[in-house]
Structures are given as C-alpha cells and as structure tokens.
PDB file of C-alpha atoms and ligand atoms in Angstrom:
ATOM      1  CA  UNK E 248      -5.449  15.940  12.274  1.00 46.00           C
ATOM      2  CA  UNK E 249      -8.374  13.779  13.291  1.00 47.00           C
ATOM      3  CA  UNK E 250     -11.668  13.322  11.567  1.00 49.00           C
ATOM      4  CA  UNK E 251     -14.299  15.540  13.109  1.00 45.00           C
ATOM      5  CA  UNK E 252     -16.839  12.671  12.821  1.00 50.00           C
ATOM      6  CA  UNK E 253     -15.275  10.649  15.609  1.00 62.00           C
ATOM      7  CA  UNK E 254     -11.518  10.828  15.986  1.00 82.00           C
ATOM      8  CA  UNK E 255     -10.785   8.524  13.053  1.00 94.00           C
ATOM      9  CA  UNK E 256      -7.456   8.874  11.298  1.00 97.00           C
ATOM     10  CA  UNK E 257      -7.774   9.994   7.709  1.00 98.00           C
ATOM     11  CA  UNK E 258      -6.270   7.533   5.278  1.00 98.00           C
ATOM     12  CA  UNK E 259      -5.276   8.192   1.675  1.00 98.00           C
ATOM     13  CA  UNK E 260      -4.784   5.237  -0.674  1.00 99.00           C
ATOM     14  CA  UNK E 261      -2.580   5.462  -3.769  1.00 98.00           C
ATOM     15  CA  UNK E 262      -3.291   3.036  -6.614  1.00 98.00           C
ATOM     16  CA  UNK E 263      -2.255   2.515 -10.211  1.00 98.00           C
ATOM     17  CA  UNK E 264      -4.536  -0.292 -11.379  1.00 98.00           C
ATOM     18  CA  UNK E 265      -7.057  -2.898 -10.302  1.00 98.00           C
ATOM     19  CA  UNK E 266      -7.274  -1.688  -6.726  1.00 98.00           C
ATOM     20  CA  UNK E 267      -8.251  -4.951  -5.020  1.00 98.00           C
ATOM     21  CA  UNK E 268      -6.143  -4.122  -1.959  1.00 98.00           C
ATOM     22  CA  UNK E 269      -7.769  -0.704  -1.842  1.00 98.00           C
ATOM     23  CA  UNK E 270     -11.279  -2.225  -1.933  1.00 98.00           C
ATOM     24  CA  UNK E 271     -10.251  -4.786   0.694  1.00 98.00           C
ATOM     25  CA  UNK E 272      -9.135  -1.922   2.943  1.00 98.00           C
ATOM     26  CA  UNK E 273     -12.234   0.142   2.239  1.00 98.00           C
ATOM     27  CA  UNK E 274     -14.509  -2.837   2.958  1.00 98.00           C
ATOM     28  CA  UNK E 275     -12.615  -3.708   6.131  1.00 98.00           C
ATOM     29  CA  UNK E 276     -13.030  -0.125   7.349  1.00 98.00           C
ATOM     30  CA  UNK E 277     -16.724  -0.107   6.397  1.00 98.00           C
ATOM     31  CA  UNK E 278     -17.239  -3.395   8.280  1.00 98.00           C
ATOM     32  CA  UNK E 279     -15.599  -2.034  11.404  1.00 97.00           C
ATOM     33  CA  UNK E 280     -12.504  -4.234  11.173  1.00 97.00           C
ATOM     34  CA  UNK E 281     -10.130  -1.262  11.181  1.00 98.00           C
ATOM     35  CA  UNK E 282     -11.241   0.834  14.150  1.00 96.00           C
ATOM     36  CA  UNK E 283      -9.950   4.365  14.025  1.00 94.00           C
ATOM     37  CA  UNK E 284      -9.572   4.635  10.242  1.00 98.00           C
ATOM     38  CA  UNK E 285     -11.530   6.548   7.658  1.00 98.00           C
ATOM     39  CA  UNK E 286     -10.645   6.290   3.960  1.00 98.00           C
ATOM     40  CA  UNK E 287     -10.566   9.937   2.921  1.00 98.00           C
ATOM     41  CA  UNK E 288      -9.377   9.691  -0.698  1.00 98.00           C
ATOM     42  CA  UNK E 289      -8.213   7.227  -3.335  1.00 98.00           C
ATOM     43  CA  UNK E 290      -5.671   8.747  -5.682  1.00 98.00           C
ATOM     44  CA  UNK E 291      -4.335   7.248  -8.912  1.00 98.00           C
ATOM     45  CA  UNK E 292      -1.554   8.251 -11.266  1.00 98.00           C
ATOM     46  CA  UNK E 293      -3.466   6.526 -14.079  1.00 98.00           C
ATOM     47  CA  UNK E 294      -6.865   7.846 -15.182  1.00 98.00           C
ATOM     48  CA  UNK E 295      -8.022   4.429 -16.353  1.00 97.00           C
ATOM     49  CA  UNK E 296      -7.182   2.565 -13.136  1.00 98.00           C
ATOM     50  CA  UNK E 297     -10.098   0.198 -12.531  1.00 98.00           C
ATOM     51  CA  UNK E 298      -9.866   0.844  -8.805  1.00 98.00           C
ATOM     52  CA  UNK E 299     -11.107   4.411  -9.250  1.00 98.00           C
ATOM     53  CA  UNK E 300     -14.592   3.235 -10.189  1.00 98.00           C
ATOM     54  CA  UNK E 301     -14.592   0.715  -7.339  1.00 98.00           C
ATOM     55  CA  UNK E 302     -13.744   3.534  -4.920  1.00 98.00           C
ATOM     56  CA  UNK E 303     -16.491   5.776  -6.262  1.00 98.00           C
ATOM     57  CA  UNK E 304     -19.002   2.919  -5.942  1.00 98.00           C
ATOM     58  CA  UNK E 305     -18.099   2.863  -2.260  1.00 98.00           C
ATOM     59  CA  UNK E 306     -18.697   6.594  -1.951  1.00 98.00           C
ATOM     60  CA  UNK E 307     -15.012   7.437  -1.585  1.00 98.00           C
ATOM     61  CA  UNK E 308     -13.634  10.597  -3.176  1.00 98.00           C
ATOM     62  CA  UNK E 309     -11.145   9.912  -5.957  1.00 98.00           C
ATOM     63  CA  UNK E 310      -8.493  11.979  -7.701  1.00 98.00           C
ATOM     64  CA  UNK E 311      -6.169  11.427 -10.640  1.00 98.00           C
ATOM     65  CA  UNK E 312      -2.760  13.048 -10.704  1.00 98.00           C
ATOM     66  CA  UNK E 313      -0.979  12.075 -13.894  1.00 97.00           C
ATOM     67  CA  UNK E 314       2.761  12.253 -14.261  1.00 95.00           C
ATOM     68  CA  UNK E 315       2.534  13.296 -17.907  1.00 94.00           C
ATOM     69  CA  UNK E 316       4.329  16.547 -18.699  1.00 92.00           C
ATOM     70  CA  UNK E 317       5.601  16.959 -15.139  1.00 94.00           C
ATOM     71  CA  UNK E 318       8.856  16.260 -13.389  1.00 95.00           C
ATOM     72  CA  UNK E 319       8.766  13.637 -10.650  1.00 95.00           C
ATOM     73  CA  UNK E 320       9.107  16.396  -8.100  1.00 95.00           C
ATOM     74  CA  UNK E 321       6.165  18.364  -9.504  1.00 96.00           C
ATOM     75  CA  UNK E 322       4.048  15.218  -9.727  1.00 97.00           C
ATOM     76  CA  UNK E 323       4.747  14.218  -6.147  1.00 98.00           C
ATOM     77  CA  UNK E 324       4.247  17.761  -4.890  1.00 97.00           C
ATOM     78  CA  UNK E 325       0.752  17.737  -6.400  1.00 98.00           C
ATOM     79  CA  UNK E 326      -0.043  14.397  -4.761  1.00 98.00           C
ATOM     80  CA  UNK E 327       1.224  15.658  -1.409  1.00 98.00           C
ATOM     81  CA  UNK E 328      -0.959  18.754  -1.733  1.00 98.00           C
ATOM     82  CA  UNK E 329      -4.011  16.648  -2.621  1.00 98.00           C
ATOM     83  CA  UNK E 330      -3.433  14.462   0.439  1.00 98.00           C
ATOM     84  CA  UNK E 331      -2.574  17.233   2.876  1.00 98.00           C
ATOM     85  CA  UNK E 332      -5.451  19.386   1.592  1.00 98.00           C
ATOM     86  CA  UNK E 333      -7.777  16.656   2.852  1.00 98.00           C
ATOM     87  CA  UNK E 334      -6.032  16.219   6.156  1.00 98.00           C
ATOM     88  CA  UNK E 335      -4.662  12.786   5.272  1.00 98.00           C
ATOM     89  CA  UNK E 336      -2.437  11.436   8.052  1.00 98.00           C
ATOM     90  CA  UNK E 337      -1.732   7.914   6.850  1.00 98.00           C
ATOM     91  CA  UNK E 338      -0.952   6.894   3.286  1.00 98.00           C
ATOM     92  CA  UNK E 339      -1.358   3.325   2.009  1.00 99.00           C
ATOM     93  CA  UNK E 340       0.302   2.339  -1.254  1.00 98.00           C
ATOM     94  CA  UNK E 341      -1.877  -0.346  -2.805  1.00 98.00           C
ATOM     95  CA  UNK E 342      -0.465  -1.391  -6.146  1.00 97.00           C
ATOM     96  CA  UNK E 343       0.950   2.093  -6.717  1.00 97.00           C
ATOM     97  CA  UNK E 344       3.576   1.314  -9.314  1.00 94.00           C
ATOM     98  CA  UNK E 345       5.844   4.363  -9.089  1.00 95.00           C
ATOM     99  CA  UNK E 346       8.895   4.741  -6.950  1.00 94.00           C
ATOM    100  CA  UNK E 347       8.484   7.580  -4.489  1.00 96.00           C
ATOM    101  CA  UNK E 348      11.307  10.041  -3.938  1.00 96.00           C
ATOM    102  CA  UNK E 349      12.964  10.720  -0.572  1.00 96.00           C
ATOM    103  CA  UNK E 350      11.021  13.986  -0.550  1.00 96.00           C
ATOM    104  CA  UNK E 351       7.667  12.178  -0.533  1.00 97.00           C
ATOM    105  CA  UNK E 352       8.892   9.606   1.971  1.00 97.00           C
ATOM    106  CA  UNK E 353      10.140  12.399   4.233  1.00 97.00           C
ATOM    107  CA  UNK E 354       6.775  14.136   4.113  1.00 97.00           C
ATOM    108  CA  UNK E 355       4.984  11.001   5.411  1.00 98.00           C
ATOM    109  CA  UNK E 356       7.740   9.249   7.344  1.00 95.00           C
ATOM    110  CA  UNK E 357       6.296   6.670   9.713  1.00 96.00           C
ATOM    111  CA  UNK E 358       2.873   7.261   8.172  1.00 98.00           C
ATOM    112  CA  UNK E 359       3.415   5.569   4.800  1.00 98.00           C
ATOM    113  CA  UNK E 360       2.633   1.869   4.273  1.00 98.00           C
ATOM    114  CA  UNK E 361       3.154  -0.415   1.291  1.00 98.00           C
ATOM    115  CA  UNK E 362       2.105  -3.952   0.437  1.00 98.00           C
ATOM    116  CA  UNK E 363       4.417  -6.190  -1.523  1.00 98.00           C
ATOM    117  CA  UNK E 364       3.657  -9.692  -2.867  1.00 98.00           C
ATOM    118  CA  UNK E 365       6.608 -11.561  -1.370  1.00 99.00           C
ATOM    119  CA  UNK E 366       8.101 -12.322   2.017  1.00 99.00           C
ATOM    120  CA  UNK E 367      10.570  -9.433   2.091  1.00 98.00           C
ATOM    121  CA  UNK E 368      13.509  -9.093   1.979  1.00 98.00           C
ATOM    122  CA  UNK E 369      13.130 -11.835  -0.645  1.00 98.00           C
ATOM    123  CA  UNK E 370      12.160 -10.661  -4.109  1.00 98.00           C
ATOM    124  CA  UNK E 371      11.810  -6.878  -3.905  1.00 98.00           C
ATOM    125  CA  UNK E 372      10.912  -4.900  -7.017  1.00 97.00           C
ATOM    126  CA  UNK E 373       8.777  -5.877  -9.953  1.00 97.00           C
ATOM    127  CA  UNK E 374       7.255  -9.288 -10.690  1.00 98.00           C
ATOM    128  CA  UNK E 375       7.833 -10.657  -7.200  1.00 98.00           C
ATOM    129  CA  UNK E 376       5.620 -13.701  -7.748  1.00 98.00           C
ATOM    130  CA  UNK E 377       7.482 -14.651 -10.949  1.00 98.00           C
ATOM    131  CA  UNK E 378      10.792 -14.176  -9.130  1.00 98.00           C
ATOM    132  CA  UNK E 379       9.581 -16.547  -6.386  1.00 98.00           C
ATOM    133  CA  UNK E 380       8.451 -19.281  -8.815  1.00 98.00           C
ATOM    134  CA  UNK E 381      11.634 -19.018 -10.867  1.00 98.00           C
ATOM    135  CA  UNK E 382      13.820 -19.118  -7.758  1.00 98.00           C
ATOM    136  CA  UNK E 383      12.144 -22.344  -6.636  1.00 98.00           C
ATOM    137  CA  UNK E 384      11.133 -21.243  -3.133  1.00 98.00           C
ATOM    138  CA  UNK E 385       8.573 -23.505  -1.401  1.00 98.00           C
ATOM    139  CA  UNK E 386       6.985 -20.714   0.617  1.00 99.00           C
ATOM    140  CA  UNK E 387       6.144 -17.172  -0.372  1.00 99.00           C
ATOM    141  CA  UNK E 388       3.596 -14.610   0.776  1.00 99.00           C
ATOM    142  CA  UNK E 389       3.110 -10.915   1.290  1.00 99.00           C
ATOM    143  CA  UNK E 390       4.542  -8.146   3.421  1.00 99.00           C
ATOM    144  CA  UNK E 391       3.086  -4.888   4.685  1.00 98.00           C
ATOM    145  CA  UNK E 392       5.864  -2.496   5.629  1.00 98.00           C
ATOM    146  CA  UNK E 393       6.573   1.119   6.396  1.00 98.00           C
ATOM    147  CA  UNK E 394       8.162   2.831   3.431  1.00 98.00           C
ATOM    148  CA  UNK E 395      11.624   4.296   3.745  1.00 97.00           C
ATOM    149  CA  UNK E 396      14.113   5.456   1.125  1.00 95.00           C
ATOM    150  CA  UNK E 397      15.068   1.896   0.154  1.00 96.00           C
ATOM    151  CA  UNK E 398      13.258  -0.287  -2.393  1.00 96.00           C
ATOM    152  CA  UNK E 399      10.689  -2.390  -0.473  1.00 97.00           C
ATOM    153  CA  UNK E 400      13.029  -2.170   2.511  1.00 96.00           C
ATOM    154  CA  UNK E 401      11.307  -0.376   5.400  1.00 97.00           C
ATOM    155  CA  UNK E 402      10.304  -1.846   8.788  1.00 98.00           C
ATOM    156  CA  UNK E 403       7.917  -4.799   8.461  1.00 98.00           C
ATOM    157  CA  UNK E 404       4.477  -4.514  10.083  1.00 98.00           C
ATOM    158  CA  UNK E 405       3.084  -7.912   9.123  1.00 98.00           C
ATOM    159  CA  UNK E 406       3.633 -10.875   6.809  1.00 98.00           C
ATOM    160  CA  UNK E 407       1.447 -13.776   5.723  1.00 99.00           C
ATOM    161  CA  UNK E 408       2.827 -16.919   4.096  1.00 99.00           C
ATOM    162  CA  UNK E 409       1.452 -19.280   1.446  1.00 99.00           C
ATOM    163  CA  UNK E 410       2.873 -22.494  -0.050  1.00 99.00           C
ATOM    164  CA  UNK E 411       4.348 -22.518  -3.543  1.00 99.00           C
ATOM    165  CA  UNK E 412       3.158 -25.625  -5.406  1.00 98.00           C
ATOM    166  CA  UNK E 413       5.118 -27.547  -8.043  1.00 98.00           C
ATOM    167  CA  UNK E 414       2.483 -26.755 -10.635  1.00 98.00           C
ATOM    168  CA  UNK E 415       2.286 -23.017  -9.883  1.00 98.00           C
ATOM    169  CA  UNK E 416       2.555 -20.449 -12.615  1.00 98.00           C
ATOM    170  CA  UNK E 417       3.344 -16.912 -11.442  1.00 98.00           C
ATOM    171  CA  UNK E 418      -0.360 -16.125 -11.887  1.00 98.00           C
ATOM    172  CA  UNK E 419      -1.398 -19.083  -9.702  1.00 99.00           C
ATOM    173  CA  UNK E 420       0.938 -17.940  -6.971  1.00 99.00           C
ATOM    174  CA  UNK E 421      -0.155 -14.307  -7.337  1.00 99.00           C
ATOM    175  CA  UNK E 422      -3.805 -15.318  -6.852  1.00 99.00           C
ATOM    176  CA  UNK E 423      -2.973 -17.326  -3.705  1.00 99.00           C
ATOM    177  CA  UNK E 424      -0.899 -14.479  -2.275  1.00 99.00           C
ATOM    178  CA  UNK E 425      -3.560 -11.868  -3.105  1.00 99.00           C
ATOM    179  CA  UNK E 426      -6.090 -13.546  -0.773  1.00 99.00           C
ATOM    180  CA  UNK E 427      -3.584 -13.104   2.052  1.00 99.00           C
ATOM    181  CA  UNK E 428      -2.689  -9.554   0.993  1.00 99.00           C
ATOM    182  CA  UNK E 429      -6.250  -8.459   1.574  1.00 98.00           C
ATOM    183  CA  UNK E 430      -6.196  -9.801   5.144  1.00 98.00           C
ATOM    184  CA  UNK E 431      -2.688  -8.590   5.882  1.00 98.00           C
ATOM    185  CA  UNK E 432      -3.302  -5.008   4.822  1.00 98.00           C
ATOM    186  CA  UNK E 433      -6.408  -4.630   6.971  1.00 98.00           C
ATOM    187  CA  UNK E 434      -4.588  -6.140   9.967  1.00 98.00           C
ATOM    188  CA  UNK E 435      -1.588  -3.882   9.472  1.00 98.00           C
ATOM    189  CA  UNK E 436      -3.684  -0.744   9.079  1.00 98.00           C
ATOM    190  CA  UNK E 437      -5.646  -1.638  12.208  1.00 98.00           C
ATOM    191  CA  UNK E 438      -2.415  -1.962  14.176  1.00 98.00           C
ATOM    192  CA  UNK E 439      -1.008   1.313  12.865  1.00 98.00           C
ATOM    193  CA  UNK E 440      -4.277   3.161  13.540  1.00 97.00           C
ATOM    194  CA  UNK E 441      -4.375   1.764  17.068  1.00 96.00           C
ATOM    195  CA  UNK E 442      -0.956   3.267  17.759  1.00 96.00           C
ATOM    196  CA  UNK E 443      -0.164   0.170  19.857  1.00 97.00           C
ATOM    197  CA  UNK E 444       3.315  -0.434  18.461  1.00 97.00           C
ATOM    198  CA  UNK E 445       6.835   0.883  18.641  1.00 97.00           C
ATOM    199  CA  UNK E 446       9.533   0.889  15.995  1.00 96.00           C
ATOM    200  CA  UNK E 447      12.896  -0.323  17.295  1.00 96.00           C
ATOM    201  CA  UNK E 448      15.423  -0.064  14.494  1.00 93.00           C
ATOM    202  CA  UNK E 449      13.962  -2.264  11.784  1.00 95.00           C
ATOM    203  CA  UNK E 450      11.529  -4.012  14.116  1.00 97.00           C
ATOM    204  CA  UNK E 451       7.886  -3.085  14.593  1.00 98.00           C
ATOM    205  CA  UNK E 452       6.930  -4.332  18.046  1.00 98.00           C
ATOM    206  CA  UNK E 453       3.352  -4.599  19.307  1.00 95.00           C
ATOM    207  CA  UNK E 454       2.754  -2.999  22.686  1.00 94.00           C
TER     208      UNK E 454
HETATM  209  C1  LIG P  41      -0.654  -6.465  -5.476  1.00 87.12           C
HETATM  210  O1  LIG P  41      -0.324  -7.819  -5.616  1.00 87.12           O
HETATM  211  C2  LIG P  41       0.443  -5.709  -4.747  1.00 87.12           C
HETATM  212  O2  LIG P  41       1.043  -6.463  -3.730  1.00 87.12           O
HETATM  213  C3  LIG P  41       1.416  -5.461  -5.881  1.00 87.12           C
HETATM  214  O3  LIG P  41       0.608  -5.110  -6.968  1.00 87.12           O
HETATM  215  C4  LIG P  41      -0.655  -5.754  -6.838  1.00 87.12           C
HETATM  216  C5  LIG P  41      -1.721  -4.709  -6.918  1.00 87.12           C
HETATM  217  O4  LIG P  41      -2.984  -5.312  -6.942  1.00 87.12           O
HETATM  218  N1  LIG P  41       2.348  -4.431  -5.559  1.00 87.12           N
HETATM  219  C6  LIG P  41       3.623  -4.460  -5.946  1.00 87.12           C
HETATM  220  O5  LIG P  41       4.093  -5.343  -6.625  1.00 87.12           O
HETATM  221  C7  LIG P  41       4.454  -3.285  -5.455  1.00 87.12           C
HETATM  222  N2  LIG P  41       5.830  -3.557  -5.632  1.00 87.12           N
HETATM  223  P1  LIG P  41      -4.286  -4.468  -6.599  1.00 87.12           P
HETATM  224  O6  LIG P  41      -4.255  -3.226  -7.505  1.00 87.12           O
HETATM  225  O7  LIG P  41      -5.410  -5.383  -6.948  1.00 87.12           O
HETATM  226  O8  LIG P  41      -4.242  -4.107  -5.149  1.00 87.12           O
END
C-alpha cells in the first residue's frame, strides 16, 4: 500500500528504549534524505521508552504494546495488527530488544530491517560493543540487514566501520559506532525504499 499523500512507503519503527536510531531516521525522512519513505508509526514494547516522547515531539503517532500477561505469539500478533492496520509496508527495528518469531519474520519477509552495533557476522546478540572490545578487534562498526529467522543473520544492506582504540571502554566504542549507525540506517532505508536492489542469496546488490 502506498501513502495517498505522494506514493511514499509507510514505515513502522519498533523501539525498546532511547530511540536515537529512530529519531535519526525520522529526521532524515523529514530532511528529504530518504525519498519515498514516510514514518507512519513508532511502536514500543516498553511504555517508558524515551524514544516515544521523541517521536511524539516530531508529530509521529506512537503505540505501546506490552508483552506483559501475553504469550509471545499474542504479543506479536497485536504488533502485526497495529502495523498492518496503518498500512505499514516496511518495518525498521531500532533498538528493539526482543527476538521476533518466525511468524513475525514471515509476515514482513524482505520488508524487515534491523541495525546491529557490530560488523556482522562478528559479535551477534547482546552487548556487541563489549564483545568487540573484549575480543581485541581493531575495527568494528555497524550493520543494517534484512531480518530472517537467524539471530542477526539476514542479508546485509550496508555496513560502516570505525576504529577500536587501545583506550576504548565498551561505552566509548558504542558512542563512536552510534554516530555511524545513524548514517547507515538512513542510507539503508533510502536504498530499500528506492527498490534499486536485488537479493542474490545472502547478497544485497545495488542495481
Ligand atoms: C543501538 O546501538 C542498536 O544498534 C542496538 O541498540 C542500540 C539502540 O539505541 N541494537 C542492538 O544491539 C540489537 N541487537 P537507540 O535506541 O538509541 O537506537
């Protein structure tokens, strides 16, 4: 479904916390850096997620769908209904800290993006920046990828690299990576909205 205002694709963003990637995406769209996208809703599984207020300040509709008292299936079904009820075509996970089931992934296959703070396939899962520092890598970064049924394992849309310094704490590295995350996500969403790519196996090739 396209947005009646001008053919833009409706994007839903799922968050759990601070929401800086969400605001970076929203600002990039507002500034015209992601042609063909409209942020339709920001949805959180946590009512106190700071990103909710930031979304509202930008005039974006928000919703909270808590897991509490529900099975994973029921919780996800409600999220899917909230997204589909608003005609959302593309879903961006932006610090959404729950694993999604194959059912959710199947519903949005090829239309579901995630950002992860490492150069995948290195350091999937939680605390990626701490994993990178403790492993002693000299370069890390971020990855935007399509989500499939594997943990942080779907086809890679874009990556941006940063150095890891001898003095880095995980927080230092996280801050350096975050600057690149904000650029990477907007670039990746712009590519996906343009439709100018093909997926060959694991590879996302620009046309
Ligand atoms: C970001 O660094 C994002 O890459 C990471 O959580 C942070 C959310 O920050 N996501 C993951 O680790 C997912 N495995 P934000 O709420 O400010 O966008």
